mmCIF file of C-alpha atoms in Angstrom:
data_model
loop_
_atom_site.group_PDB
_atom_site.id
_atom_site.type_symbol
_atom_site.label_atom_id
_atom_site.label_comp_id
_atom_site.label_asym_id
_atom_site.label_seq_id
_atom_site.Cartn_x
_atom_site.Cartn_y
_atom_site.Cartn_z
ATOM 1 C CA MET A 3 -2.856 95.020 -126.867
ATOM 2 C CA SER A 4 -3.150 94.031 -123.284
ATOM 3 C CA LYS A 5 -0.726 95.144 -120.678
ATOM 4 C CA THR A 6 1.595 93.055 -118.788
ATOM 5 C CA ALA A 7 2.235 93.546 -115.091
ATOM 6 C CA LEU A 8 4.801 92.250 -112.899
ATOM 7 C CA VAL A 9 3.654 91.690 -109.046
ATOM 8 C CA ILE A 10 6.590 91.320 -106.881
ATOM 9 C CA GLY A 11 5.272 89.580 -103.770
ATOM 10 C CA ILE A 12 2.332 87.923 -105.524
ATOM 11 C CA SER A 13 2.063 85.221 -102.618
ATOM 12 C CA GLY A 14 0.779 87.716 -99.963
ATOM 13 C CA GLN A 15 -2.483 89.281 -99.449
ATOM 14 C CA ASP A 16 -2.090 92.257 -101.557
ATOM 15 C CA GLY A 17 -0.274 90.605 -104.310
ATOM 16 C CA ALA A 18 -3.094 88.107 -104.807
ATOM 17 C CA TYR A 19 -6.096 90.587 -104.858
ATOM 18 C CA LEU A 20 -3.993 92.684 -107.171
ATOM 19 C CA SER A 21 -3.501 89.989 -109.521
ATOM 20 C CA LYS A 22 -7.130 89.203 -109.457
ATOM 21 C CA LEU A 23 -8.114 92.970 -110.091
ATOM 22 C CA LEU A 24 -5.495 92.891 -113.043
ATOM 23 C CA LEU A 25 -6.582 89.653 -114.547
ATOM 24 C CA GLU A 26 -10.098 91.435 -114.540
ATOM 25 C CA LYS A 27 -8.884 94.140 -116.497
ATOM 26 C CA GLY A 28 -7.443 91.857 -118.925
ATOM 27 C CA TYR A 29 -3.443 92.351 -117.961
ATOM 28 C CA ARG A 30 -1.178 89.498 -118.351
ATOM 29 C CA VAL A 31 -0.034 88.918 -115.000
ATOM 30 C CA HIS A 32 3.638 87.384 -114.116
ATOM 31 C CA GLY A 33 4.259 87.238 -110.338
ATOM 32 C CA THR A 34 7.483 86.517 -108.319
ATOM 33 C CA SER A 35 8.427 85.216 -104.940
ATOM 34 C CA ARG A 36 11.844 84.537 -103.421
ATOM 35 C CA ASP A 37 11.378 80.697 -104.230
ATOM 36 C CA CYS A 38 8.342 79.987 -106.397
ATOM 37 C CA ASN A 39 9.047 76.224 -106.196
ATOM 38 C CA SER A 40 8.865 76.267 -102.457
ATOM 39 C CA SER A 41 6.426 79.136 -101.666
ATOM 40 C CA SER A 42 2.813 78.676 -100.739
ATOM 41 C CA PHE A 43 0.577 80.306 -103.242
ATOM 42 C CA GLY A 44 -2.670 79.489 -101.144
ATOM 43 C CA ALA A 45 -3.630 83.220 -101.563
ATOM 44 C CA LEU A 46 -3.906 82.606 -105.282
ATOM 45 C CA ASP A 47 -5.714 79.370 -104.856
ATOM 46 C CA PHE A 48 -8.191 80.800 -102.491
ATOM 47 C CA LEU A 49 -8.800 83.253 -104.928
ATOM 48 C CA GLY A 50 -9.080 80.731 -107.834
ATOM 49 C CA ILE A 51 -6.508 82.509 -109.983
ATOM 50 C CA ARG A 52 -3.163 80.570 -109.568
ATOM 51 C CA ASN A 53 -3.535 78.714 -113.072
ATOM 52 C CA GLN A 54 -4.129 82.300 -114.751
ATOM 53 C CA VAL A 55 -0.873 83.793 -113.699
ATOM 54 C CA GLU A 56 3.041 83.236 -114.527
ATOM 55 C CA LEU A 57 5.190 82.554 -111.526
ATOM 56 C CA GLY A 58 8.832 83.087 -111.196
ATOM 57 C CA SER A 59 11.492 83.434 -108.573
ATOM 58 C CA MET A 60 13.156 86.589 -107.595
ATOM 59 C CA THR A 61 15.260 87.811 -104.828
ATOM 60 C CA GLY A 62 14.945 91.273 -104.429
ATOM 61 C CA SER A 63 18.292 91.898 -102.344
ATOM 62 C CA ASP A 64 19.914 90.375 -105.361
ATOM 63 C CA PHE A 65 20.701 92.887 -107.931
ATOM 64 C CA ARG A 66 21.202 90.319 -110.689
ATOM 65 C CA SER A 67 17.996 88.419 -109.834
ATOM 66 C CA VAL A 68 16.128 91.658 -110.202
ATOM 67 C CA TYR A 69 17.809 92.867 -113.438
ATOM 68 C CA ALA A 70 16.938 89.207 -115.084
ATOM 69 C CA THR A 71 13.356 89.328 -114.148
ATOM 70 C CA ILE A 72 12.842 92.529 -115.389
ATOM 71 C CA LYS A 73 14.625 91.955 -118.764
ATOM 72 C CA ALA A 74 12.844 88.650 -118.952
ATOM 73 C CA VAL A 75 9.225 89.900 -118.401
ATOM 74 C CA GLU A 76 9.297 93.537 -120.045
ATOM 75 C CA PRO A 77 6.450 94.759 -117.675
ATOM 76 C CA ASP A 78 4.403 97.781 -118.476
ATOM 77 C CA GLU A 79 3.597 98.090 -114.756
ATOM 78 C CA ILE A 80 5.449 97.090 -111.795
ATOM 79 C CA TYR A 81 4.064 96.659 -108.405
ATOM 80 C CA ASN A 82 6.579 96.206 -105.517
ATOM 81 C CA LEU A 83 4.635 94.636 -102.670
ATOM 82 C CA ALA A 84 7.244 92.092 -101.612
ATOM 83 C CA GLY A 85 9.348 92.330 -98.262
ATOM 84 C CA GLN A 86 9.164 91.257 -94.760
ATOM 85 C CA THR A 87 5.793 92.585 -93.618
ATOM 86 C CA SER A 88 5.610 92.036 -89.948
ATOM 87 C CA VAL A 89 6.328 95.058 -87.795
ATOM 88 C CA ALA A 90 6.682 93.241 -84.691
ATOM 89 C CA MET A 91 9.242 90.779 -86.258
ATOM 90 C CA SER A 92 11.079 93.411 -87.672
ATOM 91 C CA PHE A 93 12.514 94.383 -83.911
ATOM 92 C CA SER A 94 13.955 91.141 -83.939
ATOM 93 C CA TYR A 95 15.097 90.896 -87.461
ATOM 94 C CA PRO A 96 16.224 94.641 -88.330
ATOM 95 C CA VAL A 97 18.684 93.748 -91.155
ATOM 96 C CA GLU A 98 16.539 91.148 -93.176
ATOM 97 C CA THR A 99 13.755 93.660 -92.880
ATOM 98 C CA PHE A 100 15.990 96.597 -94.125
ATOM 99 C CA GLU A 101 17.128 94.337 -97.046
ATOM 100 C CA SER A 102 14.027 93.049 -98.037
ATOM 101 C CA ILE A 103 12.440 96.491 -98.317
ATOM 102 C CA ALA A 104 15.024 99.232 -98.874
ATOM 103 C CA LEU A 105 17.681 97.439 -100.603
ATOM 104 C CA ALA A 106 15.244 95.465 -102.796
ATOM 105 C CA THR A 107 13.392 98.879 -103.487
ATOM 106 C CA ILE A 108 16.586 100.461 -104.418
ATOM 107 C CA ASN A 109 17.893 97.445 -106.608
ATOM 108 C CA LEU A 110 14.683 97.902 -108.531
ATOM 109 C CA LEU A 111 14.768 101.539 -109.068
ATOM 110 C CA GLU A 112 18.401 101.202 -110.359
ATOM 111 C CA CYS A 113 17.629 98.257 -112.835
ATOM 112 C CA LEU A 114 14.702 100.804 -114.300
ATOM 113 C CA ARG A 115 17.249 103.178 -114.739
ATOM 114 C CA LEU A 116 19.955 101.193 -116.420
ATOM 115 C CA ASN A 117 17.104 99.864 -118.865
ATOM 116 C CA ASN A 118 15.776 103.317 -119.503
ATOM 117 C CA TYR A 119 12.304 101.875 -118.302
ATOM 118 C CA LYS A 120 9.421 103.555 -119.744
ATOM 119 C CA GLY A 121 6.837 101.986 -117.700
ATOM 120 C CA ARG A 122 5.245 102.698 -114.450
ATOM 121 C CA PHE A 123 6.499 101.503 -111.091
ATOM 122 C CA TYR A 124 4.657 101.363 -107.686
ATOM 123 C CA THR A 125 5.922 100.335 -104.329
ATOM 124 C CA ALA A 126 4.278 99.861 -101.041
ATOM 125 C CA GLY A 127 4.655 102.422 -98.574
ATOM 126 C CA SER A 128 3.169 102.041 -94.885
ATOM 127 C CA SER A 129 1.154 104.245 -92.438
ATOM 128 C CA GLU A 130 3.989 103.127 -89.962
ATOM 129 C CA MET A 131 6.251 105.560 -91.492
ATOM 130 C CA PHE A 132 4.329 108.544 -89.830
ATOM 131 C CA GLY A 133 4.572 107.166 -86.209
ATOM 132 C CA ASN A 134 1.865 108.432 -84.201
ATOM 133 C CA THR A 135 -0.886 110.461 -85.830
ATOM 134 C CA PRO A 136 -3.627 111.471 -83.601
ATOM 135 C CA ILE A 137 -4.640 114.079 -86.441
ATOM 136 C CA PRO A 138 -5.211 112.459 -89.882
ATOM 137 C CA ALA A 139 -1.904 112.087 -91.575
ATOM 138 C CA ASN A 140 -1.551 113.229 -95.283
ATOM 139 C CA GLU A 141 1.186 113.304 -97.855
ATOM 140 C CA GLU A 142 2.632 116.530 -96.171
ATOM 141 C CA THR A 143 2.648 115.251 -92.802
ATOM 142 C CA ALA A 144 6.353 114.528 -91.172
ATOM 143 C CA LEU A 145 7.584 110.854 -91.080
ATOM 144 C CA HIS A 146 8.626 109.686 -87.912
ATOM 145 C CA PRO A 147 9.303 105.498 -87.913
ATOM 146 C CA ARG A 148 9.315 104.035 -84.684
ATOM 147 C CA SER A 149 10.235 100.593 -85.854
ATOM 148 C CA PRO A 150 12.726 98.850 -88.178
ATOM 149 C CA TYR A 151 10.098 98.032 -90.469
ATOM 150 C CA ALA A 152 8.936 101.784 -90.491
ATOM 151 C CA THR A 153 12.516 103.077 -91.094
ATOM 152 C CA ALA A 154 13.012 100.656 -94.184
ATOM 153 C CA LYS A 155 9.781 101.912 -95.527
ATOM 154 C CA VAL A 156 10.802 105.556 -94.988
ATOM 155 C CA ALA A 157 14.313 104.668 -96.891
ATOM 156 C CA ALA A 158 12.306 103.165 -99.685
ATOM 157 C CA TYR A 159 9.975 105.770 -99.704
ATOM 158 C CA HIS A 160 12.859 108.729 -100.074
ATOM 159 C CA ALA A 161 14.376 106.449 -103.013
ATOM 160 C CA VAL A 162 11.425 106.421 -105.025
ATOM 161 C CA ILE A 163 11.170 110.230 -104.834
ATOM 162 C CA ASN A 164 14.842 110.601 -105.504
ATOM 163 C CA TYR A 165 14.878 108.138 -108.679
ATOM 164 C CA ARG A 166 11.484 110.107 -109.828
ATOM 165 C CA GLU A 167 12.998 113.607 -109.567
ATOM 166 C CA ALA A 168 16.688 112.889 -110.806
ATOM 167 C CA TYR A 169 15.745 110.118 -113.417
ATOM 168 C CA GLY A 170 12.157 111.137 -114.704
ATOM 169 C CA LEU A 171 10.969 107.479 -113.613
ATOM 170 C CA HIS A 172 7.316 107.118 -113.477
ATOM 171 C CA ALA A 173 7.564 105.749 -110.061
ATOM 172 C CA SER A 174 5.098 106.197 -106.944
ATOM 173 C CA THR A 175 4.619 105.271 -103.454
ATOM 174 C CA GLY A 176 1.062 104.293 -102.009
ATOM 175 C CA ILE A 177 0.935 105.088 -98.191
ATOM 176 C CA LEU A 178 -1.558 102.353 -97.179
ATOM 177 C CA PHE A 179 -2.854 102.418 -93.628
ATOM 178 C CA ASN A 180 -4.083 98.886 -92.358
ATOM 179 C CA HIS A 181 -6.031 96.981 -94.540
ATOM 180 C CA GLU A 182 -7.437 93.456 -93.916
ATOM 181 C CA SER A 183 -8.954 90.422 -95.400
ATOM 182 C CA PRO A 184 -9.303 86.615 -94.917
ATOM 183 C CA LEU A 185 -5.901 86.287 -96.744
ATOM 184 C CA ARG A 186 -4.139 87.968 -93.628
ATOM 185 C CA PRO A 187 -1.347 85.329 -92.192
ATOM 186 C CA GLY A 188 -1.882 84.142 -88.449
ATOM 187 C CA ARG A 189 0.949 86.277 -87.481
ATOM 188 C CA PHE A 190 -1.225 89.537 -87.875
ATOM 189 C CA VAL A 191 -2.968 90.565 -84.826
ATOM 190 C CA THR A 192 -6.501 90.804 -86.562
ATOM 191 C CA LYS A 193 -6.322 87.580 -87.972
ATOM 192 C CA LYS A 194 -5.156 85.945 -84.431
ATOM 193 C CA ILE A 195 -8.154 87.753 -82.946
ATOM 194 C CA ILE A 196 -10.536 86.471 -85.547
ATOM 195 C CA SER A 197 -9.389 82.752 -85.457
ATOM 196 C CA ALA A 198 -9.081 82.636 -81.646
ATOM 197 C CA ALA A 199 -12.885 84.047 -81.252
ATOM 198 C CA VAL A 200 -14.257 81.616 -83.654
ATOM 199 C CA ARG A 201 -12.263 78.644 -81.803
ATOM 200 C CA ILE A 202 -13.697 79.905 -78.674
ATOM 201 C CA ALA A 203 -17.183 80.263 -80.197
ATOM 202 C CA ASN A 204 -16.965 76.634 -81.363
ATOM 203 C CA GLY A 205 -16.214 75.331 -77.628
ATOM 204 C CA SER A 206 -12.535 76.014 -77.181
ATOM 205 C CA LYS A 207 -11.589 76.831 -73.724
ATOM 206 C CA GLU A 208 -8.464 78.736 -74.599
ATOM 207 C CA LYS A 209 -7.538 82.274 -73.658
ATOM 208 C CA LEU A 210 -6.724 84.844 -76.488
ATOM 209 C CA LYS A 211 -3.388 86.496 -75.187
ATOM 210 C CA LEU A 212 -2.675 89.933 -76.502
ATOM 211 C CA GLY A 213 -0.428 92.937 -75.565
ATOM 212 C CA ASN A 214 -1.547 96.596 -75.803
ATOM 213 C CA ILE A 215 -5.237 96.978 -77.122
ATOM 214 C CA ASP A 216 -5.618 100.490 -76.487
ATOM 215 C CA ILE A 217 -3.919 101.257 -79.822
ATOM 216 C CA HIS A 218 -5.792 102.995 -82.446
ATOM 217 C CA ARG A 219 -5.770 102.005 -85.957
ATOM 218 C CA ASP A 220 -7.392 103.107 -89.290
ATOM 219 C CA TRP A 221 -8.638 99.679 -90.841
ATOM 220 C CA GLY A 222 -9.584 99.299 -94.335
ATOM 221 C CA TRP A 223 -10.361 96.249 -96.811
ATOM 222 C CA ALA A 224 -7.795 95.103 -98.704
ATOM 223 C CA PRO A 225 -9.493 94.332 -102.080
ATOM 224 C CA ASP A 226 -10.465 98.336 -101.914
ATOM 225 C CA TYR A 227 -6.705 99.097 -101.281
ATOM 226 C CA VAL A 228 -5.393 97.213 -104.337
ATOM 227 C CA ASP A 229 -7.911 99.012 -106.571
ATOM 228 C CA ALA A 230 -6.106 102.331 -105.289
ATOM 229 C CA MET A 231 -2.759 100.788 -106.115
ATOM 230 C CA TRP A 232 -3.752 100.255 -110.085
ATOM 231 C CA ARG A 233 -5.307 103.774 -110.032
ATOM 232 C CA ILE A 234 -2.345 105.376 -108.915
ATOM 233 C CA LEU A 235 -0.369 103.871 -111.939
ATOM 234 C CA GLN A 236 -2.782 105.150 -114.295
ATOM 235 C CA GLN A 237 -2.165 108.852 -113.570
ATOM 236 C CA GLU A 238 -0.183 110.608 -116.089
ATOM 237 C CA SER A 239 2.234 112.090 -113.713
ATOM 238 C CA ALA A 240 3.787 109.634 -110.924
ATOM 239 C CA SER A 241 2.911 110.909 -107.156
ATOM 240 C CA ASP A 242 2.470 109.571 -103.699
ATOM 241 C CA PHE A 243 -0.928 109.171 -102.227
ATOM 242 C CA VAL A 244 -1.966 108.187 -98.613
ATOM 243 C CA ILE A 245 -4.790 105.376 -98.894
ATOM 244 C CA ALA A 246 -6.909 105.155 -95.785
ATOM 245 C CA THR A 247 -10.398 105.616 -94.531
ATOM 246 C CA GLY A 248 -10.053 108.339 -92.512
ATOM 247 C CA VAL A 249 -11.745 106.581 -89.354
ATOM 248 C CA MET A 250 -10.080 105.538 -86.420
ATOM 249 C CA LYS A 251 -10.848 102.472 -83.989
ATOM 250 C CA SER A 252 -9.190 101.186 -81.079
ATOM 251 C CA LEU A 253 -7.914 97.535 -80.922
ATOM 252 C CA ARG A 254 -9.900 96.983 -77.966
ATOM 253 C CA CYS A 255 -12.809 98.068 -80.080
ATOM 254 C CA PHE A 256 -12.120 95.557 -82.779
ATOM 255 C CA VAL A 257 -11.871 92.738 -80.231
ATOM 256 C CA ALA A 258 -14.883 93.616 -78.400
ATOM 257 C CA GLU A 259 -16.807 93.777 -81.731
ATOM 258 C CA VAL A 260 -15.650 90.366 -82.745
ATOM 259 C CA PHE A 261 -16.501 88.902 -79.736
ATOM 260 C CA SER A 262 -19.732 90.510 -79.438
ATOM 261 C CA ARG A 263 -20.722 89.188 -83.028
ATOM 262 C CA LEU A 264 -20.264 85.899 -81.900
ATOM 263 C CA GLY A 265 -22.222 86.233 -78.620
ATOM 264 C CA PHE A 266 -19.432 86.556 -76.128
ATOM 265 C CA ASP A 267 -17.811 89.194 -73.633
ATOM 266 C CA TYR A 268 -14.410 89.529 -74.839
ATOM 267 C CA GLU A 269 -13.178 90.197 -71.150
ATOM 268 C CA GLU A 270 -13.938 86.947 -70.405
ATOM 269 C CA HIS A 271 -11.592 85.259 -72.947
ATOM 270 C CA VAL A 272 -8.862 87.779 -73.339
ATOM 271 C CA GLU A 273 -5.774 87.787 -71.514
ATOM 272 C CA LEU A 274 -3.431 90.954 -71.664
ATOM 273 C CA VAL A 275 0.380 89.811 -71.461
ATOM 274 C CA SER A 276 3.654 91.947 -71.395
ATOM 275 C CA HIS A 277 5.195 89.722 -73.856
ATOM 276 C CA PHE A 278 3.304 90.882 -76.812
ATOM 277 C CA VAL A 279 3.819 94.491 -76.192
ATOM 278 C CA ARG A 280 6.371 96.073 -78.663
ATOM 279 C CA PRO A 281 9.542 97.921 -77.852
ATOM 280 C CA SER A 282 8.124 101.123 -79.340
ATOM 281 C CA ASP A 283 4.550 101.192 -80.526
ATOM 282 C CA ILE A 284 2.088 103.598 -82.128
ATOM 283 C CA ASP A 285 -0.991 104.864 -80.058
ATOM 284 C CA HIS A 286 -2.769 106.538 -82.831
ATOM 285 C CA SER A 287 -2.405 105.939 -86.525
ATOM 286 C CA VAL A 288 -5.184 107.365 -88.893
ATOM 287 C CA GLY A 289 -5.096 108.750 -92.436
ATOM 288 C CA ASP A 290 -6.233 111.551 -94.499
ATOM 289 C CA PRO A 291 -7.468 110.183 -97.950
ATOM 290 C CA LEU A 292 -8.515 113.245 -99.803
ATOM 291 C CA LYS A 293 -5.950 113.418 -102.458
ATOM 292 C CA ALA A 294 -6.599 109.875 -103.068
ATOM 293 C CA GLU A 295 -10.219 110.819 -103.491
ATOM 294 C CA LYS A 296 -9.666 113.980 -105.703
ATOM 295 C CA VAL A 297 -7.036 112.844 -107.960
ATOM 296 C CA LEU A 298 -7.837 108.994 -108.125
ATOM 297 C CA GLY A 299 -11.447 109.153 -107.561
ATOM 298 C CA TRP A 300 -10.878 106.427 -104.938
ATOM 299 C CA LYS A 301 -12.997 105.898 -101.739
ATOM 300 C CA HIS A 302 -12.823 103.045 -99.328
ATOM 301 C CA GLN A 303 -16.153 100.840 -99.953
ATOM 302 C CA LYS A 304 -16.492 98.985 -96.725
ATOM 303 C CA SER A 305 -17.101 99.799 -93.260
ATOM 304 C CA PHE A 306 -15.337 99.040 -90.033
ATOM 305 C CA GLY A 307 -18.391 96.724 -89.033
ATOM 306 C CA GLU A 308 -18.616 95.269 -92.412
ATOM 307 C CA ILE A 309 -15.041 94.342 -92.457
ATOM 308 C CA ILE A 310 -15.331 92.435 -89.189
ATOM 309 C CA ASP A 311 -18.466 90.753 -90.598
ATOM 310 C CA GLN A 312 -16.683 89.620 -93.627
ATOM 311 C CA LEU A 313 -13.625 88.138 -91.835
ATOM 312 C CA ILE A 314 -15.823 86.243 -89.199
ATOM 313 C CA GLU A 315 -18.050 84.789 -92.198
ATOM 314 C CA ALA A 316 -14.771 83.643 -93.957
ATOM 315 C CA GLU A 317 -13.230 82.206 -90.907
ATOM 316 C CA LEU A 318 -16.541 80.402 -89.844
ATOM 317 C CA ALA A 319 -16.501 78.923 -93.438
ATOM 318 C CA GLU A 320 -12.930 77.778 -93.067
ATOM 319 C CA ALA A 321 -13.521 76.159 -89.786
ATOM 320 C CA LYS A 322 -16.312 74.535 -91.087
ATOM 321 C CA ARG A 323 -14.600 73.176 -94.433
ATOM 322 C CA LEU A 324 -11.903 71.821 -91.889
ATOM 323 C CA VAL A 325 -14.353 69.697 -89.581
ATOM 324 C CA GLY A 326 -15.579 68.470 -92.808
ATOM 325 C CA ALA A 327 -12.500 67.319 -94.527
#
């Protein structure tokens, strides 16, 4: 019999790609958003799978909503990908960020405990939990969150460990470093850069305004990373895994590569403004995926340059589609 998966936060980048992967593996997929009647499921439409998943509403910070959803779906696997996802926005909305990430995760874990859940639970951690990591971070690296978003992720991470050890739940966290795709919303800096560069290449006279571009990040490809999520829940024993490429590049390098591929010098089209500099930022962020490689048999497939090529190609295609619409 096919397994049933519950994807919480199905409308986002990772939720959509994970759902596509699960469908290809023969799963029955249920997905939730806070209000499925008003939510945009453009990512599911983009991948052509909206009609293949069963959608429902669930608010993670509302215990009754979580409990009712789990009782109704009775999933074999639960993937918790919901919550406020913007680090920058978390500085303006710290309480909402904490409720949507930490409180929601604890509500899920407690529902599983009360129901004597025998399935498997995954929650999305973040590289932001580590803070600065000039040396690649692994599963033993000390955590030093530098934003409300990261603080909420750390709280959820420790809750998962506690419920795993205290109650025997098969509960795991994937500590994912930055991962991109054409499904990234416009508030993410990579999408902002790609979109503006393509508009400039098509004749726009605008300036791309950015903050600190000397930060360094470990960038991967989102479809590769959702495969790691699935692999984590196929393990006999629950555990936590760093998912990363192990390669670090500066945001300046990202910007330069994007404009260069479109035939432009980024310095002529980028303006640095203090407004976009965060109250506290991470200078270096890179992960060590050795455990994932050894235990999960997982390794990233796309290089930094290939990721940029794919993002530009998708943005050019979308720009062409809009002109022809």
